[in-house]
mmCIF file with all atom_site columns, C-alpha atoms and ligand atoms in Angstrom:
data_model
loop_
_atom_site.group_PDB
_atom_site.id
_atom_site.type_symbol
_atom_site.label_atom_id
_atom_site.label_alt_id
_atom_site.label_comp_id
_atom_site.label_asym_id
_atom_site.label_entity_id
_atom_site.label_seq_id
_atom_site.pdbx_PDB_ins_code
_atom_site.Cartn_x
_atom_site.Cartn_y
_atom_site.Cartn_z
_atom_site.occupancy
_atom_site.B_iso_or_equiv
_atom_site.pdbx_formal_charge
_atom_site.auth_seq_id
_atom_site.auth_comp_id
_atom_site.auth_asym_id
_atom_site.auth_atom_id
_atom_site.pdbx_PDB_model_num
ATOM   1   C  CA  . UNK A 1 1   ? 0.000   0.000  0.000  1.00 48.00 ? 17  UNK A CA  1
ATOM   2   C  CA  . UNK A 1 2   ? 1.300   3.421  -0.871 1.00 54.00 ? 18  UNK A CA  1
ATOM   3   C  CA  . UNK A 1 3   ? 1.687   6.150  1.706  1.00 54.00 ? 19  UNK A CA  1
ATOM   4   C  CA  . UNK A 1 4   ? -0.937  8.229  -0.062 1.00 54.00 ? 20  UNK A CA  1
ATOM   5   C  CA  . UNK A 1 5   ? -3.447  5.430  0.085  1.00 53.00 ? 21  UNK A CA  1
ATOM   6   C  CA  . UNK A 1 6   ? -2.513  4.725  3.670  1.00 50.00 ? 22  UNK A CA  1
ATOM   7   C  CA  . UNK A 1 7   ? -3.390  8.297  4.612  1.00 47.00 ? 23  UNK A CA  1
ATOM   8   C  CA  . UNK A 1 8   ? -6.643  8.306  2.746  1.00 48.00 ? 24  UNK A CA  1
ATOM   9   C  CA  . UNK A 1 9   ? -7.771  5.198  4.536  1.00 48.00 ? 25  UNK A CA  1
ATOM   10  C  CA  . UNK A 1 10  ? -6.629  6.133  8.014  1.00 47.00 ? 26  UNK A CA  1
ATOM   11  C  CA  . UNK A 1 11  ? -7.332  9.829  8.563  1.00 43.00 ? 27  UNK A CA  1
ATOM   12  C  CA  . UNK A 1 12  ? -8.296  9.197  12.171 1.00 42.00 ? 28  UNK A CA  1
ATOM   13  C  CA  . UNK A 1 13  ? -4.761  8.202  12.957 1.00 43.00 ? 29  UNK A CA  1
ATOM   14  C  CA  . UNK A 1 14  ? -3.408  11.401 11.535 1.00 52.00 ? 30  UNK A CA  1
ATOM   15  C  CA  . UNK A 1 15  ? -5.448  13.784 13.624 1.00 71.00 ? 31  UNK A CA  1
ATOM   16  C  CA  . UNK A 1 16  ? -5.402  11.718 16.809 1.00 86.00 ? 32  UNK A CA  1
ATOM   17  C  CA  . UNK A 1 17  ? -9.161  11.540 16.760 1.00 87.00 ? 33  UNK A CA  1
ATOM   18  C  CA  . UNK A 1 18  ? -10.408 9.036  19.273 1.00 91.00 ? 34  UNK A CA  1
ATOM   19  C  CA  . UNK A 1 19  ? -13.653 8.537  21.057 1.00 93.00 ? 35  UNK A CA  1
ATOM   20  C  CA  . UNK A 1 20  ? -14.852 9.079  24.577 1.00 95.00 ? 36  UNK A CA  1
ATOM   21  C  CA  . UNK A 1 21  ? -17.471 7.125  26.468 1.00 94.00 ? 37  UNK A CA  1
ATOM   22  C  CA  . UNK A 1 22  ? -19.967 9.607  27.853 1.00 93.00 ? 38  UNK A CA  1
ATOM   23  C  CA  . UNK A 1 23  ? -21.071 7.022  30.409 1.00 92.00 ? 39  UNK A CA  1
ATOM   24  C  CA  . UNK A 1 24  ? -17.772 6.423  32.212 1.00 93.00 ? 40  UNK A CA  1
ATOM   25  C  CA  . UNK A 1 25  ? -15.494 8.988  30.587 1.00 93.00 ? 41  UNK A CA  1
ATOM   26  C  CA  . UNK A 1 26  ? -12.909 6.535  29.241 1.00 94.00 ? 42  UNK A CA  1
ATOM   27  C  CA  . UNK A 1 27  ? -11.066 7.755  26.153 1.00 95.00 ? 43  UNK A CA  1
ATOM   28  C  CA  . UNK A 1 28  ? -10.139 5.408  23.322 1.00 93.00 ? 44  UNK A CA  1
ATOM   29  C  CA  . UNK A 1 29  ? -7.704  5.686  20.479 1.00 91.00 ? 45  UNK A CA  1
ATOM   30  C  CA  . UNK A 1 30  ? -8.317  4.490  17.879 1.00 88.00 ? 46  UNK A CA  1
ATOM   31  C  CA  . UNK A 1 31  ? -11.981 5.283  18.491 1.00 90.00 ? 47  UNK A CA  1
ATOM   32  C  CA  . UNK A 1 32  ? -14.353 2.528  19.527 1.00 90.00 ? 48  UNK A CA  1
ATOM   33  C  CA  . UNK A 1 33  ? -18.071 2.204  18.967 1.00 90.00 ? 49  UNK A CA  1
ATOM   34  C  CA  . UNK A 1 34  ? -18.770 0.626  22.343 1.00 90.00 ? 50  UNK A CA  1
ATOM   35  C  CA  . UNK A 1 35  ? -17.043 0.928  25.717 1.00 91.00 ? 51  UNK A CA  1
ATOM   36  C  CA  . UNK A 1 36  ? -15.600 -2.275 27.171 1.00 87.00 ? 52  UNK A CA  1
ATOM   37  C  CA  . UNK A 1 37  ? -15.014 -0.493 30.473 1.00 85.00 ? 53  UNK A CA  1
ATOM   38  C  CA  . UNK A 1 38  ? -18.693 -0.191 31.192 1.00 87.00 ? 54  UNK A CA  1
ATOM   39  C  CA  . UNK A 1 39  ? -20.216 -3.137 32.994 1.00 73.00 ? 55  UNK A CA  1
ATOM   40  C  CA  . UNK A 1 40  ? -22.657 -3.664 30.188 1.00 73.00 ? 56  UNK A CA  1
ATOM   41  C  CA  . UNK A 1 41  ? -21.523 -2.777 26.720 1.00 71.00 ? 57  UNK A CA  1
ATOM   42  C  CA  . UNK A 1 42  ? -25.064 -1.873 25.881 1.00 79.00 ? 58  UNK A CA  1
ATOM   43  C  CA  . UNK A 1 43  ? -24.770 1.087  28.217 1.00 83.00 ? 59  UNK A CA  1
ATOM   44  C  CA  . UNK A 1 44  ? -22.346 2.835  25.931 1.00 85.00 ? 60  UNK A CA  1
ATOM   45  C  CA  . UNK A 1 45  ? -24.000 2.132  22.582 1.00 85.00 ? 61  UNK A CA  1
ATOM   46  C  CA  . UNK A 1 46  ? -24.782 5.442  20.949 1.00 86.00 ? 62  UNK A CA  1
ATOM   47  C  CA  . UNK A 1 47  ? -22.984 7.310  23.711 1.00 90.00 ? 63  UNK A CA  1
ATOM   48  C  CA  . UNK A 1 48  ? -19.477 7.277  22.306 1.00 92.00 ? 64  UNK A CA  1
ATOM   49  C  CA  . UNK A 1 49  ? -18.529 10.770 21.230 1.00 93.00 ? 65  UNK A CA  1
ATOM   50  C  CA  . UNK A 1 50  ? -15.605 11.953 19.074 1.00 93.00 ? 66  UNK A CA  1
ATOM   51  C  CA  . UNK A 1 51  ? -12.662 13.046 21.155 1.00 92.00 ? 67  UNK A CA  1
ATOM   52  C  CA  . UNK A 1 52  ? -9.406  14.538 19.986 1.00 90.00 ? 68  UNK A CA  1
ATOM   53  C  CA  . UNK A 1 53  ? -6.344  13.706 21.988 1.00 92.00 ? 69  UNK A CA  1
ATOM   54  C  CA  . UNK A 1 54  ? -4.083  16.589 22.894 1.00 90.00 ? 70  UNK A CA  1
ATOM   55  C  CA  . UNK A 1 55  ? -0.997  14.632 21.927 1.00 90.00 ? 71  UNK A CA  1
ATOM   56  C  CA  . UNK A 1 56  ? 0.633   15.232 25.293 1.00 94.00 ? 72  UNK A CA  1
ATOM   57  C  CA  . UNK A 1 57  ? 1.933   12.284 27.214 1.00 96.00 ? 73  UNK A CA  1
ATOM   58  C  CA  . UNK A 1 58  ? 4.915   10.587 28.728 1.00 97.00 ? 74  UNK A CA  1
ATOM   59  C  CA  . UNK A 1 59  ? 7.149   7.713  27.787 1.00 98.00 ? 75  UNK A CA  1
ATOM   60  C  CA  . UNK A 1 60  ? 6.266   4.535  29.676 1.00 97.00 ? 76  UNK A CA  1
ATOM   61  C  CA  . UNK A 1 61  ? 8.421   2.135  27.686 1.00 97.00 ? 77  UNK A CA  1
ATOM   62  C  CA  . UNK A 1 62  ? 10.811  2.410  24.786 1.00 97.00 ? 78  UNK A CA  1
ATOM   63  C  CA  . UNK A 1 63  ? 13.185  0.528  22.544 1.00 95.00 ? 79  UNK A CA  1
ATOM   64  C  CA  . UNK A 1 64  ? 16.206  1.822  20.683 1.00 93.00 ? 80  UNK A CA  1
ATOM   65  C  CA  . UNK A 1 65  ? 16.159  0.386  17.188 1.00 88.00 ? 81  UNK A CA  1
ATOM   66  C  CA  . UNK A 1 66  ? 19.572  -0.078 15.609 1.00 88.00 ? 82  UNK A CA  1
ATOM   67  C  CA  . UNK A 1 67  ? 18.583  -2.133 12.611 1.00 84.00 ? 83  UNK A CA  1
ATOM   68  C  CA  . UNK A 1 68  ? 16.320  -0.183 10.361 1.00 72.00 ? 84  UNK A CA  1
ATOM   69  C  CA  . UNK A 1 69  ? 13.308  -1.594 8.677  1.00 69.00 ? 85  UNK A CA  1
ATOM   70  C  CA  . UNK A 1 70  ? 13.330  -1.337 4.919  1.00 70.00 ? 86  UNK A CA  1
ATOM   71  C  CA  . UNK A 1 71  ? 12.956  2.282  3.976  1.00 64.00 ? 87  UNK A CA  1
ATOM   72  C  CA  . UNK A 1 72  ? 14.208  3.635  7.295  1.00 59.00 ? 88  UNK A CA  1
ATOM   73  C  CA  . UNK A 1 73  ? 17.918  3.125  6.824  1.00 62.00 ? 89  UNK A CA  1
ATOM   74  C  CA  . UNK A 1 74  ? 18.572  6.836  7.155  1.00 60.00 ? 90  UNK A CA  1
ATOM   75  C  CA  . UNK A 1 75  ? 17.091  7.049  10.604 1.00 71.00 ? 91  UNK A CA  1
ATOM   76  C  CA  . UNK A 1 76  ? 18.969  4.526  12.739 1.00 82.00 ? 92  UNK A CA  1
ATOM   77  C  CA  . UNK A 1 77  ? 19.356  4.457  15.579 1.00 87.00 ? 93  UNK A CA  1
ATOM   78  C  CA  . UNK A 1 78  ? 15.900  5.634  16.477 1.00 88.00 ? 94  UNK A CA  1
ATOM   79  C  CA  . UNK A 1 79  ? 13.567  5.174  19.391 1.00 93.00 ? 95  UNK A CA  1
ATOM   80  C  CA  . UNK A 1 80  ? 10.130  3.627  19.348 1.00 92.00 ? 96  UNK A CA  1
ATOM   81  C  CA  . UNK A 1 81  ? 8.191   4.193  22.527 1.00 96.00 ? 97  UNK A CA  1
ATOM   82  C  CA  . UNK A 1 82  ? 4.908   3.546  24.230 1.00 97.00 ? 98  UNK A CA  1
ATOM   83  C  CA  . UNK A 1 83  ? 3.509   6.911  25.229 1.00 96.00 ? 99  UNK A CA  1
ATOM   84  C  CA  . UNK A 1 84  ? 0.723   7.190  27.771 1.00 97.00 ? 100 UNK A CA  1
ATOM   85  C  CA  . UNK A 1 85  ? -1.311  10.193 26.773 1.00 96.00 ? 101 UNK A CA  1
ATOM   86  C  CA  . UNK A 1 86  ? -2.723  12.507 29.412 1.00 95.00 ? 102 UNK A CA  1
ATOM   87  C  CA  . UNK A 1 87  ? -6.166  11.318 28.330 1.00 95.00 ? 103 UNK A CA  1
ATOM   88  C  CA  . UNK A 1 88  ? -5.277  7.702  29.003 1.00 95.00 ? 104 UNK A CA  1
ATOM   89  C  CA  . UNK A 1 89  ? -4.749  5.798  25.747 1.00 95.00 ? 105 UNK A CA  1
ATOM   90  C  CA  . UNK A 1 90  ? -1.248  4.473  25.166 1.00 95.00 ? 106 UNK A CA  1
ATOM   91  C  CA  . UNK A 1 91  ? 0.142   5.172  21.718 1.00 93.00 ? 107 UNK A CA  1
ATOM   92  C  CA  . UNK A 1 92  ? 3.111   3.715  19.915 1.00 91.00 ? 108 UNK A CA  1
ATOM   93  C  CA  . UNK A 1 93  ? 5.375   6.092  18.101 1.00 90.00 ? 109 UNK A CA  1
ATOM   94  C  CA  . UNK A 1 94  ? 8.850   7.162  17.211 1.00 89.00 ? 110 UNK A CA  1
ATOM   95  C  CA  . UNK A 1 95  ? 10.589  9.651  19.483 1.00 93.00 ? 111 UNK A CA  1
ATOM   96  C  CA  . UNK A 1 96  ? 12.283  12.392 17.510 1.00 90.00 ? 112 UNK A CA  1
ATOM   97  C  CA  . UNK A 1 97  ? 14.264  15.571 18.137 1.00 91.00 ? 113 UNK A CA  1
ATOM   98  C  CA  . UNK A 1 98  ? 16.232  13.930 20.929 1.00 93.00 ? 114 UNK A CA  1
ATOM   99  C  CA  . UNK A 1 99  ? 19.269  11.673 21.117 1.00 93.00 ? 115 UNK A CA  1
ATOM   100 C  CA  . UNK A 1 100 ? 18.251  8.049  21.755 1.00 93.00 ? 116 UNK A CA  1
ATOM   101 C  CA  . UNK A 1 101 ? 20.515  7.966  24.814 1.00 93.00 ? 117 UNK A CA  1
ATOM   102 C  CA  . UNK A 1 102 ? 18.554  10.863 26.323 1.00 95.00 ? 118 UNK A CA  1
ATOM   103 C  CA  . UNK A 1 103 ? 15.194  9.131  26.101 1.00 96.00 ? 119 UNK A CA  1
ATOM   104 C  CA  . UNK A 1 104 ? 13.996  7.883  29.470 1.00 97.00 ? 120 UNK A CA  1
ATOM   105 C  CA  . UNK A 1 105 ? 10.894  6.519  31.157 1.00 97.00 ? 121 UNK A CA  1
ATOM   106 C  CA  . UNK A 1 106 ? 8.830   9.468  32.250 1.00 97.00 ? 122 UNK A CA  1
ATOM   107 C  CA  . UNK A 1 107 ? 10.032  11.790 29.502 1.00 97.00 ? 123 UNK A CA  1
ATOM   108 C  CA  . UNK A 1 108 ? 7.236   14.195 28.695 1.00 97.00 ? 124 UNK A CA  1
ATOM   109 C  CA  . UNK A 1 109 ? 6.514   14.291 25.004 1.00 96.00 ? 125 UNK A CA  1
ATOM   110 C  CA  . UNK A 1 110 ? 4.048   15.799 22.593 1.00 93.00 ? 126 UNK A CA  1
ATOM   111 C  CA  . UNK A 1 111 ? 2.791   14.374 19.348 1.00 91.00 ? 127 UNK A CA  1
ATOM   112 C  CA  . UNK A 1 112 ? 4.133   16.089 16.285 1.00 85.00 ? 128 UNK A CA  1
ATOM   113 C  CA  . UNK A 1 113 ? 3.015   15.282 12.789 1.00 77.00 ? 129 UNK A CA  1
ATOM   114 C  CA  . UNK A 1 114 ? 5.784   14.203 10.502 1.00 73.00 ? 130 UNK A CA  1
ATOM   115 C  CA  . UNK A 1 115 ? 5.680   12.974 6.990  1.00 61.00 ? 131 UNK A CA  1
ATOM   116 C  CA  . UNK A 1 116 ? 6.856   9.404  6.857  1.00 61.00 ? 132 UNK A CA  1
ATOM   117 C  CA  . UNK A 1 117 ? 9.850   8.818  4.667  1.00 54.00 ? 133 UNK A CA  1
ATOM   118 C  CA  . UNK A 1 118 ? 8.676   5.554  3.224  1.00 52.00 ? 134 UNK A CA  1
ATOM   119 C  CA  . UNK A 1 119 ? 6.536   2.674  4.239  1.00 54.00 ? 135 UNK A CA  1
ATOM   120 C  CA  . UNK A 1 120 ? 8.761   0.023  5.700  1.00 56.00 ? 136 UNK A CA  1
ATOM   121 C  CA  . UNK A 1 121 ? 8.019   -3.583 4.960  1.00 62.00 ? 137 UNK A CA  1
ATOM   122 C  CA  . UNK A 1 122 ? 8.247   -4.410 8.657  1.00 60.00 ? 138 UNK A CA  1
ATOM   123 C  CA  . UNK A 1 123 ? 5.733   -1.693 9.470  1.00 55.00 ? 139 UNK A CA  1
ATOM   124 C  CA  . UNK A 1 124 ? 7.640   -0.425 12.494 1.00 52.00 ? 140 UNK A CA  1
ATOM   125 C  CA  . UNK A 1 125 ? 6.019   2.979  12.238 1.00 50.00 ? 141 UNK A CA  1
ATOM   126 C  CA  . UNK A 1 126 ? 2.326   2.831  11.652 1.00 49.00 ? 142 UNK A CA  1
ATOM   127 C  CA  . UNK A 1 127 ? 1.255   6.360  12.390 1.00 47.00 ? 143 UNK A CA  1
ATOM   128 C  CA  . UNK A 1 128 ? 1.723   9.784  10.923 1.00 71.00 ? 144 UNK A CA  1
ATOM   129 C  CA  . UNK A 1 129 ? 2.596   11.239 14.265 1.00 82.00 ? 145 UNK A CA  1
ATOM   130 C  CA  . UNK A 1 130 ? 5.856   11.022 16.081 1.00 88.00 ? 146 UNK A CA  1
ATOM   131 C  CA  . UNK A 1 131 ? 6.697   12.284 19.522 1.00 92.00 ? 147 UNK A CA  1
ATOM   132 C  CA  . UNK A 1 132 ? 9.104   15.037 20.430 1.00 92.00 ? 148 UNK A CA  1
ATOM   133 C  CA  . UNK A 1 133 ? 10.118  16.175 23.914 1.00 94.00 ? 149 UNK A CA  1
ATOM   134 C  CA  . UNK A 1 134 ? 7.658   18.682 25.353 1.00 91.00 ? 150 UNK A CA  1
ATOM   135 C  CA  . UNK A 1 135 ? 8.932   22.224 25.528 1.00 75.00 ? 151 UNK A CA  1
ATOM   136 C  CA  . UNK A 1 136 ? 8.494   22.315 29.269 1.00 62.00 ? 152 UNK A CA  1
ATOM   137 C  CA  . UNK A 1 137 ? 11.103  19.592 29.446 1.00 52.00 ? 153 UNK A CA  1
ATOM   138 C  CA  . UNK A 1 138 ? 13.647  22.389 29.354 1.00 48.00 ? 154 UNK A CA  1
ATOM   139 C  CA  . UNK A 1 139 ? 15.443  21.205 26.275 1.00 47.00 ? 155 UNK A CA  1
ATOM   140 C  CA  . UNK A 1 140 ? 16.465  23.448 23.430 1.00 47.00 ? 156 UNK A CA  1
ATOM   141 C  CA  . UNK A 1 141 ? 13.853  23.538 20.730 1.00 45.00 ? 157 UNK A CA  1
ATOM   142 C  CA  . UNK A 1 142 ? 14.414  21.503 17.649 1.00 44.00 ? 158 UNK A CA  1
ATOM   143 C  CA  . UNK A 1 143 ? 16.275  23.206 14.821 1.00 47.00 ? 159 UNK A CA  1
ATOM   144 C  CA  . UNK A 1 144 ? 13.745  22.076 12.273 1.00 46.00 ? 160 UNK A CA  1
ATOM   145 C  CA  . UNK A 1 145 ? 10.289  23.471 11.792 1.00 44.00 ? 161 UNK A CA  1
ATOM   146 C  CA  . UNK A 1 146 ? 8.827   26.832 12.784 1.00 46.00 ? 162 UNK A CA  1
ATOM   147 C  CA  . UNK A 1 147 ? 9.762   28.086 16.202 1.00 47.00 ? 163 UNK A CA  1
ATOM   148 C  CA  . UNK A 1 148 ? 6.953   28.207 18.700 1.00 50.00 ? 164 UNK A CA  1
ATOM   149 C  CA  . UNK A 1 149 ? 7.235   31.232 20.987 1.00 51.00 ? 165 UNK A CA  1
ATOM   150 C  CA  . UNK A 1 150 ? 7.235   30.334 24.641 1.00 47.00 ? 166 UNK A CA  1
ATOM   151 C  CA  . UNK A 1 151 ? 4.482   32.057 26.635 1.00 53.00 ? 167 UNK A CA  1
ATOM   152 C  CA  . UNK A 1 152 ? 7.013   33.454 29.089 1.00 54.00 ? 168 UNK A CA  1
ATOM   153 C  CA  . UNK A 1 153 ? 9.615   34.469 26.506 1.00 48.00 ? 169 UNK A CA  1
ATOM   154 C  CA  . UNK A 1 154 ? 11.452  37.674 27.357 1.00 53.00 ? 170 UNK A CA  1
ATOM   155 C  CA  . UNK A 1 155 ? 11.822  40.417 24.759 1.00 54.00 ? 171 UNK A CA  1
ATOM   156 C  CA  . UNK A 1 156 ? 14.932  39.982 22.682 1.00 55.00 ? 172 UNK A CA  1
ATOM   157 C  CA  . UNK A 1 157 ? 17.617  42.478 23.635 1.00 54.00 ? 173 UNK A CA  1
ATOM   158 C  CA  . UNK A 1 158 ? 19.465  43.978 20.728 1.00 53.00 ? 174 UNK A CA  1
ATOM   159 C  CA  . UNK A 1 159 ? 22.927  45.415 21.490 1.00 59.00 ? 175 UNK A CA  1
ATOM   160 C  CA  . UNK A 1 160 ? 23.121  49.116 20.749 1.00 59.00 ? 176 UNK A CA  1
ATOM   161 C  CA  . UNK A 1 161 ? 19.396  49.659 20.951 1.00 51.00 ? 177 UNK A CA  1
ATOM   162 C  CA  . UNK A 1 162 ? 18.397  52.444 23.359 1.00 58.00 ? 178 UNK A CA  1
ATOM   163 C  CA  . UNK A 1 163 ? 16.433  51.072 26.285 1.00 52.00 ? 179 UNK A CA  1
HETATM 164 ZN ZN1 . ZN  N 2 .   ? -17.704 3.519  29.393 1.00 80.88 ? 219 ZN  N ZN1 1
#
């Protein structure tokens, strides 16, 4: 399957759209039509509502991959982690913008949408999102992509400019 076709058929994975049970409040990703958490599945029928995950979470488990799947030779070593989102669902994704040796359990990350290089035969990376360290982790921002101004950023001081 081509990447283009993959995207067309799995848009929900791209926008982190899940579902939430309005009976017990459990969030699911990918979305479910009934809630297995409720004592009777019938309780949740028709009460599952669309819910978009924030993409924020923390690493609960990870693996450093040294042997690339076909199509990912340029990326080794890379880290694939299980990320528990703040909403509850645990997602699998690649951790980017950080050295593999710096990845640790508990690292706060945020989903970032990245174009996949190619579809690997082994299917190591299934989703269009990857995870990068959250900005509140205190790490320098990634060199790539547009800079996101921090809410507490101080005005830039320019030498020679009258105060
Ligand atoms: Zn429920």
